[in-house]
PDB file of C-alpha atoms in Angstrom:
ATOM      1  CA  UNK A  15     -13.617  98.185  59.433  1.00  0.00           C
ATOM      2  CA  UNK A  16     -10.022  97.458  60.851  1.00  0.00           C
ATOM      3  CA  UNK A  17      -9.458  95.303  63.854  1.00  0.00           C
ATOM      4  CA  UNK A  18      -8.120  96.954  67.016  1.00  0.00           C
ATOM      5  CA  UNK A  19      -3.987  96.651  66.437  1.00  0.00           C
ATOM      6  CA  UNK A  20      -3.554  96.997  70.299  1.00  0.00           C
ATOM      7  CA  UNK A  21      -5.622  93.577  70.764  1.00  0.00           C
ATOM      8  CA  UNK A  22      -4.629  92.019  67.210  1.00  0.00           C
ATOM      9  CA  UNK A  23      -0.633  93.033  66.947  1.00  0.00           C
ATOM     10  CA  UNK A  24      -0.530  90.740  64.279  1.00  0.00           C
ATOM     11  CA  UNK A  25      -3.688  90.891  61.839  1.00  0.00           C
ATOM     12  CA  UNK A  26      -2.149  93.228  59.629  1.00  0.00           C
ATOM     13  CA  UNK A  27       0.768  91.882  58.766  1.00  0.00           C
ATOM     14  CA  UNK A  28      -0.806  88.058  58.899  1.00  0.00           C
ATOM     15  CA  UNK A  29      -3.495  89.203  56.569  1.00  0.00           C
ATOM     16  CA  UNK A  30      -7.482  89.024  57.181  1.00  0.00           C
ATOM     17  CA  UNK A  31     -10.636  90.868  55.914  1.00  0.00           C
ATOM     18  CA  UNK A  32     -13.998  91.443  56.725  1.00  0.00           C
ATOM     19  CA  UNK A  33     -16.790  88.978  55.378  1.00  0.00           C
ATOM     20  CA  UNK A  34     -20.030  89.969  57.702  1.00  0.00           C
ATOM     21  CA  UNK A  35     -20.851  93.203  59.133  1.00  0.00           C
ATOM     22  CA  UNK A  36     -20.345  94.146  62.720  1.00  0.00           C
ATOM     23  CA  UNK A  37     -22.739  92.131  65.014  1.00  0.00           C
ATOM     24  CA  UNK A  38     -23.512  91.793  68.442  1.00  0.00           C
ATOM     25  CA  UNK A  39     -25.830  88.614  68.370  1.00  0.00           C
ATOM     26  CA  UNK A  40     -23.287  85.710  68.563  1.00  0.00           C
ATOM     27  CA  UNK A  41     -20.005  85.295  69.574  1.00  0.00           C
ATOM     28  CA  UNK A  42     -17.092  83.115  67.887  1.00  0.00           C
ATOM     29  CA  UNK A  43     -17.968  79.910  69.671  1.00  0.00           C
ATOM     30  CA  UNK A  44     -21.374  79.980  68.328  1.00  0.00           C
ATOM     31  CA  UNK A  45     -19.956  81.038  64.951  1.00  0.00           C
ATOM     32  CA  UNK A  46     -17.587  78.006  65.264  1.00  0.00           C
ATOM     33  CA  UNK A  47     -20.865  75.824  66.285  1.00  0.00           C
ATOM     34  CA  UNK A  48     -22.691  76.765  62.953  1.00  0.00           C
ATOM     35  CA  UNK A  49     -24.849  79.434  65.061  1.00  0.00           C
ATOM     36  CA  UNK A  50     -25.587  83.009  64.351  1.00  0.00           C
ATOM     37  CA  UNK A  51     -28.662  83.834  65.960  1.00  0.00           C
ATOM     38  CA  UNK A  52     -27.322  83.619  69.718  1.00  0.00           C
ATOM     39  CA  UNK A  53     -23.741  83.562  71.483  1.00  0.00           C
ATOM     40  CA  UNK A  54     -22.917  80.003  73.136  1.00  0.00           C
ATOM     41  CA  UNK A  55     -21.129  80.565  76.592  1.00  0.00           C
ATOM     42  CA  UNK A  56     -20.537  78.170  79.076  1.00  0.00           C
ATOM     43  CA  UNK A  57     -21.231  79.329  83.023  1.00  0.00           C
ATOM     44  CA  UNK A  58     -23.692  82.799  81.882  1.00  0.00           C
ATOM     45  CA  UNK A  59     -27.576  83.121  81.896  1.00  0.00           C
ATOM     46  CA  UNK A  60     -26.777  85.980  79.087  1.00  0.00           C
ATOM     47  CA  UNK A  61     -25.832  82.809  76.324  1.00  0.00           C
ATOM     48  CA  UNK A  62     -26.673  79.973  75.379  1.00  0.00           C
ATOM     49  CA  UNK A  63     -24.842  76.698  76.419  1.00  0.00           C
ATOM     50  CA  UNK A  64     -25.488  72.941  75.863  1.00  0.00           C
ATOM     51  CA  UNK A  65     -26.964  71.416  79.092  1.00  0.00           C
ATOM     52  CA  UNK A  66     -24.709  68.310  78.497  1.00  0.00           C
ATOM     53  CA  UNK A  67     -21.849  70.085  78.312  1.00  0.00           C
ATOM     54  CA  UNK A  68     -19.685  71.003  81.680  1.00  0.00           C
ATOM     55  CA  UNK A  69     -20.091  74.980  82.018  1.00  0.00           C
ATOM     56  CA  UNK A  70     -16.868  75.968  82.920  1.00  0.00           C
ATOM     57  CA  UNK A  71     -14.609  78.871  80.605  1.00  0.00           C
ATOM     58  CA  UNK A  72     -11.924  75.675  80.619  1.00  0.00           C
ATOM     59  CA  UNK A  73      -9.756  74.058  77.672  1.00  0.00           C
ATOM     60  CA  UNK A  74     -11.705  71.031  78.869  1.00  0.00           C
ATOM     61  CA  UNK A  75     -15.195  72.100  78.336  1.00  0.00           C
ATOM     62  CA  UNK A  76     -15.063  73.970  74.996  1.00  0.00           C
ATOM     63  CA  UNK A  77     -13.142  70.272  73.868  1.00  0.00           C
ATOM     64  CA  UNK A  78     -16.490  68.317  75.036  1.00  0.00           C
ATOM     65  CA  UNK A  79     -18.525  70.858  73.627  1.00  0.00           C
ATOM     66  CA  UNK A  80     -16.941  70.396  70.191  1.00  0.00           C
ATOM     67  CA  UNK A  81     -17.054  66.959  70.802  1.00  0.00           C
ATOM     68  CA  UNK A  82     -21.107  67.168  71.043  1.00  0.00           C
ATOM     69  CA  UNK A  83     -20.916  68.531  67.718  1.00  0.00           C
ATOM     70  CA  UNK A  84     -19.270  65.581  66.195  1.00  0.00           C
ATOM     71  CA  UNK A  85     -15.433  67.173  66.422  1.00  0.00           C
ATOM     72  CA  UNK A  86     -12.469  64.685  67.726  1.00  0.00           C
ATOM     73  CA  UNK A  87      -9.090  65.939  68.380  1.00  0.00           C
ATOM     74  CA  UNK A  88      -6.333  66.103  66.089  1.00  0.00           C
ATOM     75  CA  UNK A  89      -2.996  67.322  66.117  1.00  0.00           C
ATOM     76  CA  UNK A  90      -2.813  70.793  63.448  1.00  0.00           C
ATOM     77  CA  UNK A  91      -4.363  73.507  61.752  1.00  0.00           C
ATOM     78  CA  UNK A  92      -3.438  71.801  58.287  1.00  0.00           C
ATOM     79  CA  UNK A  93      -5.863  71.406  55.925  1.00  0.00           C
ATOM     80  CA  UNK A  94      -7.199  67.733  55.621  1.00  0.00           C
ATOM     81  CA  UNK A  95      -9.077  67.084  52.911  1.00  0.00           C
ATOM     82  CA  UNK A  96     -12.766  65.512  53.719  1.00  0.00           C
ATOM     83  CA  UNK A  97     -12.610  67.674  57.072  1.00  0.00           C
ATOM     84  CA  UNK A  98     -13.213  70.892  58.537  1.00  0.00           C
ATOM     85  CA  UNK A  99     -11.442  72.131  61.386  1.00  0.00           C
ATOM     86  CA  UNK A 100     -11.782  73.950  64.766  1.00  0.00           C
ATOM     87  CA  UNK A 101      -9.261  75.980  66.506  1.00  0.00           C
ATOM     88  CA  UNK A 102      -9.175  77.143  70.508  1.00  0.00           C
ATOM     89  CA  UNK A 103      -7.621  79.786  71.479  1.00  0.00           C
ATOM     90  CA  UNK A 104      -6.683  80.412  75.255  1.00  0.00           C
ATOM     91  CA  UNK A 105      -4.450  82.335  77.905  1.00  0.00           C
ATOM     92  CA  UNK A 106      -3.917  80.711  80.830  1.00  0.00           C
ATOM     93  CA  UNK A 107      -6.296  77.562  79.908  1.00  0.00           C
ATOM     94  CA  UNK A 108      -8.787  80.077  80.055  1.00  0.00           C
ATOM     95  CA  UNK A 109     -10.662  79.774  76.427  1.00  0.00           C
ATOM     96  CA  UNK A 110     -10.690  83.031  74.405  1.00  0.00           C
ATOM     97  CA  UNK A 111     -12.047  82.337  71.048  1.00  0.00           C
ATOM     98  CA  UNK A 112     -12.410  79.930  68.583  1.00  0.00           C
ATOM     99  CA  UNK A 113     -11.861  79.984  64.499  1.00  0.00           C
ATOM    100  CA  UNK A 114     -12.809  77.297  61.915  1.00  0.00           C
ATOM    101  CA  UNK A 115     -10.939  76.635  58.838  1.00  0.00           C
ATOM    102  CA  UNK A 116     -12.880  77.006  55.680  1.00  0.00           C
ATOM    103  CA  UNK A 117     -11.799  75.243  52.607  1.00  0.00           C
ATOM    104  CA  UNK A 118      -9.379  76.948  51.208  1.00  0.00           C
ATOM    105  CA  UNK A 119      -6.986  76.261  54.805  1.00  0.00           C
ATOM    106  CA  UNK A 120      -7.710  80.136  55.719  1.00  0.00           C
ATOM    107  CA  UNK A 121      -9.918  80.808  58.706  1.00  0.00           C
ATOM    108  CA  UNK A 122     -13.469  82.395  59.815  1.00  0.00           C
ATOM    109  CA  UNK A 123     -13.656  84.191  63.074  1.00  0.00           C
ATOM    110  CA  UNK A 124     -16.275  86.555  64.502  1.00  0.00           C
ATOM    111  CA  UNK A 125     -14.553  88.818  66.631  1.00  0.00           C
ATOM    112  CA  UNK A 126     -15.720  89.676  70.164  1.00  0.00           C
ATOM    113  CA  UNK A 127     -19.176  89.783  70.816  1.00  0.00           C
ATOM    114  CA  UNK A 128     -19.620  92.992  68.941  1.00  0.00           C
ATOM    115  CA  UNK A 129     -17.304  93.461  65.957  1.00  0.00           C
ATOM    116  CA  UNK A 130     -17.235  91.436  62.568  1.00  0.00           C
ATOM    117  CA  UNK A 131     -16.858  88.489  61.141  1.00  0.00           C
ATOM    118  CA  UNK A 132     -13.420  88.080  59.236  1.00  0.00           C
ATOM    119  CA  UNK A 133     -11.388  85.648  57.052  1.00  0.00           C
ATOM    120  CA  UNK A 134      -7.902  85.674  58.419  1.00  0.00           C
ATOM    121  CA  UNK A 135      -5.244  84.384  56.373  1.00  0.00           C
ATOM    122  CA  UNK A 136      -3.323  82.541  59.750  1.00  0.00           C
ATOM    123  CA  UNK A 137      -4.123  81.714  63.346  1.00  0.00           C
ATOM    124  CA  UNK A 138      -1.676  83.737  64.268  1.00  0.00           C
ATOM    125  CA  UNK A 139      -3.527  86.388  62.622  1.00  0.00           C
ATOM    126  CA  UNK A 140      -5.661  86.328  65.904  1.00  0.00           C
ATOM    127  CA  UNK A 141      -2.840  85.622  68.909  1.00  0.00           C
ATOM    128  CA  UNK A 142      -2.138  88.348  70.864  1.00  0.00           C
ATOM    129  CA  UNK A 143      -2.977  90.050  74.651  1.00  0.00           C
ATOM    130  CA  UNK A 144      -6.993  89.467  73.657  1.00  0.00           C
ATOM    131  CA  UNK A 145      -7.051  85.936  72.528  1.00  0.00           C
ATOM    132  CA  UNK A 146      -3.742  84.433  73.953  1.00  0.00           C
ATOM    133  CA  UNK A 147      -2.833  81.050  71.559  1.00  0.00           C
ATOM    134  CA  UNK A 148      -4.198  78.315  69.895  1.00  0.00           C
ATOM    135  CA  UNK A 149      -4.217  75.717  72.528  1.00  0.00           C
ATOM    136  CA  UNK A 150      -5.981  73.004  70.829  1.00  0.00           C
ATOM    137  CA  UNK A 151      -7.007  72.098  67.283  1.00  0.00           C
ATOM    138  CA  UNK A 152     -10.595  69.621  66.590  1.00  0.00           C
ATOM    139  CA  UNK A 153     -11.724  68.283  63.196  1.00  0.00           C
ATOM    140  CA  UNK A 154     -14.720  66.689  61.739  1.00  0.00           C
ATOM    141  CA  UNK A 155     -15.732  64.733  58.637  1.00  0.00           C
ATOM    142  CA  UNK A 156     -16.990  67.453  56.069  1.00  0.00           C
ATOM    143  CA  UNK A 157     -20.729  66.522  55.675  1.00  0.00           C
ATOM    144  CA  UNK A 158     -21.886  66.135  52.285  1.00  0.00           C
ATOM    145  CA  UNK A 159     -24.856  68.178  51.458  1.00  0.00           C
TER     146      UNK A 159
ATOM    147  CA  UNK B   4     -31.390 116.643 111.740  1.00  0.00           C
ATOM    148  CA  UNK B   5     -28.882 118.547 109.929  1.00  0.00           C
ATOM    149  CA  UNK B   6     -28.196 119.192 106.548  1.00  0.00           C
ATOM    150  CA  UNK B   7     -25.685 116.620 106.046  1.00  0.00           C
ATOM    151  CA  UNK B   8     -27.794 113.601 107.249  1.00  0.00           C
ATOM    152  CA  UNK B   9     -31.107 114.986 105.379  1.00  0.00           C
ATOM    153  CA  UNK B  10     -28.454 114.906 102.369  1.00  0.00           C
ATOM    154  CA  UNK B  11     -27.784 111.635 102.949  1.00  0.00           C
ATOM    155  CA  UNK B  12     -31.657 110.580 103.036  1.00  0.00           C
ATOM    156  CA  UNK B  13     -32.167 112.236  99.612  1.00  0.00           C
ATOM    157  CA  UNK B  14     -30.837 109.920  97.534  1.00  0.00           C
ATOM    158  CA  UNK B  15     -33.177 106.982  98.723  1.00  0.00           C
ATOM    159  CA  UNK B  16     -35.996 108.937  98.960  1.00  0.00           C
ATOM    160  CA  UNK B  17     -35.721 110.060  95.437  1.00  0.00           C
ATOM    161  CA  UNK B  18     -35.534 107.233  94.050  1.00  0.00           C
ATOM    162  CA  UNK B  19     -38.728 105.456  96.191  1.00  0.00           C
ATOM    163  CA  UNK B  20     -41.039 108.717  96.269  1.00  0.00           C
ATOM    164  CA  UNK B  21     -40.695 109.440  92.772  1.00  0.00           C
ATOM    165  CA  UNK B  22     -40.536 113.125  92.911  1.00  0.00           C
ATOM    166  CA  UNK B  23     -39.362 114.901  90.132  1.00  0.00           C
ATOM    167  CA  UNK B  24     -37.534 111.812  88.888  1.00  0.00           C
ATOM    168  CA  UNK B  25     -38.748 109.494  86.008  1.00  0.00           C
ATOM    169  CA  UNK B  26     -38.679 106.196  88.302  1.00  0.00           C
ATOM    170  CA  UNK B  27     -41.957 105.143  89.597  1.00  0.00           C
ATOM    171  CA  UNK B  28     -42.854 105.604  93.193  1.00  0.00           C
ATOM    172  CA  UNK B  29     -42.468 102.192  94.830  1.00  0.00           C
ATOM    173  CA  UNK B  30     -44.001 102.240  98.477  1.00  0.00           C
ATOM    174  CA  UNK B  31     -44.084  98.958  99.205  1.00  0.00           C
ATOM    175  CA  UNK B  32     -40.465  98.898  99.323  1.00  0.00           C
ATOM    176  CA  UNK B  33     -39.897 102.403 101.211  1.00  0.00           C
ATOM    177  CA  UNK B  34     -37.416 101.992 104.191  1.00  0.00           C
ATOM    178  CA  UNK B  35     -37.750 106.184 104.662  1.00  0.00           C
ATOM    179  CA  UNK B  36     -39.923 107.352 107.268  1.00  0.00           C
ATOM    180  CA  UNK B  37     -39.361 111.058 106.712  1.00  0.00           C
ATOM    181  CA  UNK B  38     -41.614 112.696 103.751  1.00  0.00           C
ATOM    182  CA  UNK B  39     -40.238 114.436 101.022  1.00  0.00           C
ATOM    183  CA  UNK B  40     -41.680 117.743 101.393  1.00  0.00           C
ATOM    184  CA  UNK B  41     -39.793 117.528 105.151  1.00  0.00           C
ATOM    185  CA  UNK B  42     -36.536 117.105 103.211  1.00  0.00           C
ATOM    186  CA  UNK B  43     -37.461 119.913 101.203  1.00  0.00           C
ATOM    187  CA  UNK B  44     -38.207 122.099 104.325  1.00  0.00           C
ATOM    188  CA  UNK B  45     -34.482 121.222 105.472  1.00  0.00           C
ATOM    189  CA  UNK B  46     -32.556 121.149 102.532  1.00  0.00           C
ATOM    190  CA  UNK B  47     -32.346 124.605 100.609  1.00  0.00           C
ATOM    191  CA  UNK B  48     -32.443 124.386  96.595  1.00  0.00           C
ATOM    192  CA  UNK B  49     -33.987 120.981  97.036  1.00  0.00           C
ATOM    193  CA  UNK B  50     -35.777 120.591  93.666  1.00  0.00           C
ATOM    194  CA  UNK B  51     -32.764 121.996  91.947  1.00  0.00           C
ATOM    195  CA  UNK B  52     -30.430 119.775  93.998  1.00  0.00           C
ATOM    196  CA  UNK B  53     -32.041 116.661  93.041  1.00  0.00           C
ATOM    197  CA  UNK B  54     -31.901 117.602  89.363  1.00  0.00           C
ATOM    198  CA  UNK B  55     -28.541 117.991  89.360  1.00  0.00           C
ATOM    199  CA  UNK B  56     -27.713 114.992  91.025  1.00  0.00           C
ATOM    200  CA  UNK B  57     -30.056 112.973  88.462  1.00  0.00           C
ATOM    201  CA  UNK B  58     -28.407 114.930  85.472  1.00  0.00           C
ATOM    202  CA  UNK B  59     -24.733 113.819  86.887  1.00  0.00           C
ATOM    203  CA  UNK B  60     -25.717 110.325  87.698  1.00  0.00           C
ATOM    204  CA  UNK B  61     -27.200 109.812  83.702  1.00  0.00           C
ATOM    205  CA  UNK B  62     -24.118 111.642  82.764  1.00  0.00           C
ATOM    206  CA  UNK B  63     -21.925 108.876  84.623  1.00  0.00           C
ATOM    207  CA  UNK B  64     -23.801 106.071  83.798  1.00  0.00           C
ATOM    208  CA  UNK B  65     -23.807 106.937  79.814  1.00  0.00           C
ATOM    209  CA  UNK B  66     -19.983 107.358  79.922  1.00  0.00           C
ATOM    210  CA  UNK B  67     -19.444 103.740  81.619  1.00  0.00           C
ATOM    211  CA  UNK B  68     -22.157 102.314  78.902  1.00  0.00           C
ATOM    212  CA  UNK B  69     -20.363 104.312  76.420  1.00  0.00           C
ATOM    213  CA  UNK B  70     -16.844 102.665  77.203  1.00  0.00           C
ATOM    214  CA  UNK B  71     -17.755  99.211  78.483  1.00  0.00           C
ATOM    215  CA  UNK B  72     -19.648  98.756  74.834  1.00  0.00           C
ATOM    216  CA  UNK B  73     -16.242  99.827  73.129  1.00  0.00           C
ATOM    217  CA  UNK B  74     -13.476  98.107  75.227  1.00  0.00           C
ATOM    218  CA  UNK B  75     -15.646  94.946  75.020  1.00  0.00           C
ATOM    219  CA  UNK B  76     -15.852  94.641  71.359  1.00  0.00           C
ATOM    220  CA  UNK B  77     -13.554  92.336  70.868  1.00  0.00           C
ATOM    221  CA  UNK B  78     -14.137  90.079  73.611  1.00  0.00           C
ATOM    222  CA  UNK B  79     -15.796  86.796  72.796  1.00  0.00           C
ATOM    223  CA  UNK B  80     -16.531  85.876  76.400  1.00  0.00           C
ATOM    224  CA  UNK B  81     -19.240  86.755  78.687  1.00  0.00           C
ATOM    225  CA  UNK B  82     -16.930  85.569  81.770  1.00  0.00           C
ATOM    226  CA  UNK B  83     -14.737  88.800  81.073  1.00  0.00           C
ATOM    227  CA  UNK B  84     -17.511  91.019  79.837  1.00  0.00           C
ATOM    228  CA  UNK B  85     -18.784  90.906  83.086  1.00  0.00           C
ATOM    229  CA  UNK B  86     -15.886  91.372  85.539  1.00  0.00           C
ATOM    230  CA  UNK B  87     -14.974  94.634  83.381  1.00  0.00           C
ATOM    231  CA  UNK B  88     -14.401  97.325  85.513  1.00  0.00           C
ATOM    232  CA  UNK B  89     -17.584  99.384  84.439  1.00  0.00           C
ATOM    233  CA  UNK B  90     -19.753  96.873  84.356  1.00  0.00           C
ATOM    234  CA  UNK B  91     -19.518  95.952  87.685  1.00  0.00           C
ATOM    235  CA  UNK B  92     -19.381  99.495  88.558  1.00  0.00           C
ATOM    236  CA  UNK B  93     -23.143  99.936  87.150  1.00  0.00           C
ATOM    237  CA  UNK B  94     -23.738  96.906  88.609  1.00  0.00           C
ATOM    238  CA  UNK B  95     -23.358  98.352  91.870  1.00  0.00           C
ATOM    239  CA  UNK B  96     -24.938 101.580  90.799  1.00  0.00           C
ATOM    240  CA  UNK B  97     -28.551 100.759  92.325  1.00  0.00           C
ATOM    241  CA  UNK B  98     -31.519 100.758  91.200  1.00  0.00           C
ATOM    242  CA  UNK B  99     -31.808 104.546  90.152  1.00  0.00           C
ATOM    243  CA  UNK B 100     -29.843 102.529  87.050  1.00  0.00           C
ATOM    244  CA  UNK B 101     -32.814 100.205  86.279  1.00  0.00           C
ATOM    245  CA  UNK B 102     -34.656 102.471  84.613  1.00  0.00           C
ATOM    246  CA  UNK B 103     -31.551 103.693  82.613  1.00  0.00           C
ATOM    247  CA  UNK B 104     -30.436  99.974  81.745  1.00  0.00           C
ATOM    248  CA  UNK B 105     -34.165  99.286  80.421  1.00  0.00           C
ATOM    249  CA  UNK B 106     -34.225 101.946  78.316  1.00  0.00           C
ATOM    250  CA  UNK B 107     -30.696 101.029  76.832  1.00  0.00           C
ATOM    251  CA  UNK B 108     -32.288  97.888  76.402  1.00  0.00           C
ATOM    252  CA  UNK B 109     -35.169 100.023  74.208  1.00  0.00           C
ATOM    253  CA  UNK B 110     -32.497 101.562  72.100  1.00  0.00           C
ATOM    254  CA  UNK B 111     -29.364  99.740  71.798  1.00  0.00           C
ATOM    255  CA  UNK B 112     -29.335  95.949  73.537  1.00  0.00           C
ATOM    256  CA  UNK B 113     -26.639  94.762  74.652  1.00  0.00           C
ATOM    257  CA  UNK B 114     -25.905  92.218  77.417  1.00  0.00           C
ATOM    258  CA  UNK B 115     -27.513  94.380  80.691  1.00  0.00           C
ATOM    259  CA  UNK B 116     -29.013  91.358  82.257  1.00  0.00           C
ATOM    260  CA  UNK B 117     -26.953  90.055  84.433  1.00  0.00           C
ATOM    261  CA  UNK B 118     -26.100  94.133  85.823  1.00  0.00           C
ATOM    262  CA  UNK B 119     -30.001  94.103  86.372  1.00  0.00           C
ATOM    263  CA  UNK B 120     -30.394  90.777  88.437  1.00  0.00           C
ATOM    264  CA  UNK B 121     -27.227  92.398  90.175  1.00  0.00           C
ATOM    265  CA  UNK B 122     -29.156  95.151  90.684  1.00  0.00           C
ATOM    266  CA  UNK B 123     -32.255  93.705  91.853  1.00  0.00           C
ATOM    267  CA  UNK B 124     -31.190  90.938  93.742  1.00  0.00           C
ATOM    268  CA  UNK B 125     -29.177  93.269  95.918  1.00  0.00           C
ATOM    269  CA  UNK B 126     -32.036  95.553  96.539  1.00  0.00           C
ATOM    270  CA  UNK B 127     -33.915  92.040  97.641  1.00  0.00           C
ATOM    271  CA  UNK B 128     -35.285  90.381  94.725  1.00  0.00           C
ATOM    272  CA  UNK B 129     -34.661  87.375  92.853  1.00  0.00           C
ATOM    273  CA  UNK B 130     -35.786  88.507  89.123  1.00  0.00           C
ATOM    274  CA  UNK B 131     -35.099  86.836  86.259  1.00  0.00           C
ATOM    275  CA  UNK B 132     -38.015  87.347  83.736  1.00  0.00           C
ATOM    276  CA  UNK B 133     -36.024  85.395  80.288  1.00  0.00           C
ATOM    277  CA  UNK B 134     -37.433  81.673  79.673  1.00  0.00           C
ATOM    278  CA  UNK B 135     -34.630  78.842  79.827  1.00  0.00           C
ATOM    279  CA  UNK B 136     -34.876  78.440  75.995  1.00  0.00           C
ATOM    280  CA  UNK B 137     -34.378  82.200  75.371  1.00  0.00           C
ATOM    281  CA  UNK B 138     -30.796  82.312  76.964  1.00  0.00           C
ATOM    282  CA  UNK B 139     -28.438  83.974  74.265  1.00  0.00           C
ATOM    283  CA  UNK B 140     -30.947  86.055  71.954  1.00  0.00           C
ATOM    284  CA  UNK B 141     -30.700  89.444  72.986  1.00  0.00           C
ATOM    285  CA  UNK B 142     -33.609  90.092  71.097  1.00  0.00           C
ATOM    286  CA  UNK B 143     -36.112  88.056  73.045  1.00  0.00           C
ATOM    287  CA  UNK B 144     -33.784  88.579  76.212  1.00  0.00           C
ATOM    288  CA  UNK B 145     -34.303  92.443  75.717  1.00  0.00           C
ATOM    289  CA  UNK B 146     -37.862  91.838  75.391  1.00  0.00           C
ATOM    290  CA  UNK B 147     -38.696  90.124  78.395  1.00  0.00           C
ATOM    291  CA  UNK B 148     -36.888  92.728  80.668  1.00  0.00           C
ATOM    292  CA  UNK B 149     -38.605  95.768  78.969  1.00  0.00           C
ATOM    293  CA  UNK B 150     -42.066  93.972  79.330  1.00  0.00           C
ATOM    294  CA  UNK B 151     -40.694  93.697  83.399  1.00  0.00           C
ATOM    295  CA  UNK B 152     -40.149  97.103  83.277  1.00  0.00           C
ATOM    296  CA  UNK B 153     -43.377  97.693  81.880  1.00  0.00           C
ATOM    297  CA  UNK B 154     -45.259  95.814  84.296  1.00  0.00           C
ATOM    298  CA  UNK B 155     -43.591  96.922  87.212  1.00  0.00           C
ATOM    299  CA  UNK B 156     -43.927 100.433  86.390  1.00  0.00           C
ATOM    300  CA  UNK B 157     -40.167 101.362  85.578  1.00  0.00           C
ATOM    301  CA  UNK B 158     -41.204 102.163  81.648  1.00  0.00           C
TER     302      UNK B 158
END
């Protein structure tokens, strides 16, 4: 399955492919959060949402929710060995999508709350009228299973 | 009363007697003081009429299901899943749509819930049948509003 060119302008030429079926139960934030069995959504009684967390769809919020999960801010989407990274995406501070990096510095997105899961080779990959930017980049120590 | 305002009364009365129509008859709730079978004595065609009208309204409803579940594929959040254009339009369809967003719920789930407490909450009542710790799994989400339905008569 190919992602919509009128809401991705750039996935094709960035470079992504598909790594999990289309799905329609969770979103990219709860993909982001380790979750696949239920979208996370701040300010909805349709998803779920920490109760610690302020519910609003701001920059703001989705930083202190990745905070609760043990994420700190940092400056880039490099790859930093020993961490894994988080990446916001938002137009008009108002939050979008997220991606995580995966170890080899590409990056895991589900799209929408309905399509599939893909690797895509760049954030940019992603930008466009849909998802705006990335605003705001998080990381965390890798845990060591 | 002329044909126009007996038109008008149709609509309602359809949907709370029952008549010929798949939704349950729901008296306790009926705001229409003229019977049916006077509508029918007014308005010619009446049975055939009301058909129609139920045939055009599924017909409407399954094209804004049909294109809210494709233009919102891509979108991640529920904040602009709901403000889309057609699903605040269904929203504000009534309840002759509860029925039709229950079964949906039956066959393909997706994220109806928040057009049903629309729904109902216009028409008077608070409803909200999903447990706190089921927010998010449209499985169990699905679930409790078709066992709603169920008990309420609209499945």
């Amino acid at each position: 399955m190919r992602l919509n060119p009128v809401n991705f302008p750039r996935a094709e030429t960035e470079g992504y492919f598909e790594t999990s079926p289309q799905s329609r139960f969770y979103n990219c934030i709860a993909w982001a959060a380790g979750d696949n069995t239920r979208p996370w959504w701040p300010n909805s009684q349709m998803a779920h949402w920490p109760k610690d967390v302020p519910s609003k769809v701001t920059v703001y919020a989705f930083l202190c929710l990745f905070r609760s999960l043990d994420y700190e801010n940092c400056q880039n989407g490099s790859l930093e060995k020993g961490f894994e990274k988080v990446a916001i995406y938002a137009l008009n501070n108002v939050v979008k999508h997220a991606a995580i990096q995966l170890s080899n510095g590409h990056w895991s997105s589900k799209i929408g709350i309905d399509n599939i899961d893909v690797e895509h080779v760049t954030l940019e990959a992603l930008e466009g009228p849909q998802y705006g930017k990335v605003v705001r980049f998080l990381r965390r120590p890798i845990k060591k299973s | 009363m002329n044909y126009a305002s007996a038109y008008a009364l149709i609509d309602s009365d359809m949907y709370r007697s029952g008549t010929n129509w798949e939704i349950p008859p729901r008296p306790s709730q009926s705001k229409i003081k003229m019977p049916t079978q006077h509508i029918q004595a007014l308005v010619p065609n009446y049975q055939k009429v009301s058909e129609e009208a139920y045939e055009e309204f599924k017909c409407r409803f399954n094209e804004l299901v049909g294109r809210w579940t494709e233009e919102v594929e891509d979108m991640s959040s529920f904040s602009d899943m709901v403000l889309h254009q057609d699903y605040r339009t269904i929203s504000g369809m009534g309840p002759r749509a509860i029925r039709l967003l229950l079964k949906e719920l039956q066959t393909r789930p997706h994220f109806w819930f928040d057009a049903l407490r629309t729904i109902l909450l216009a028409d008077g009542e608070d409803v909200d049948p999903v447990d706190n710790a089921d927010r998010g799994d449209l499985r169990k989400m699905s679930d409790a509003w078709i066992e709603w339905g169920k008990t309420e008569g609209y499945i």
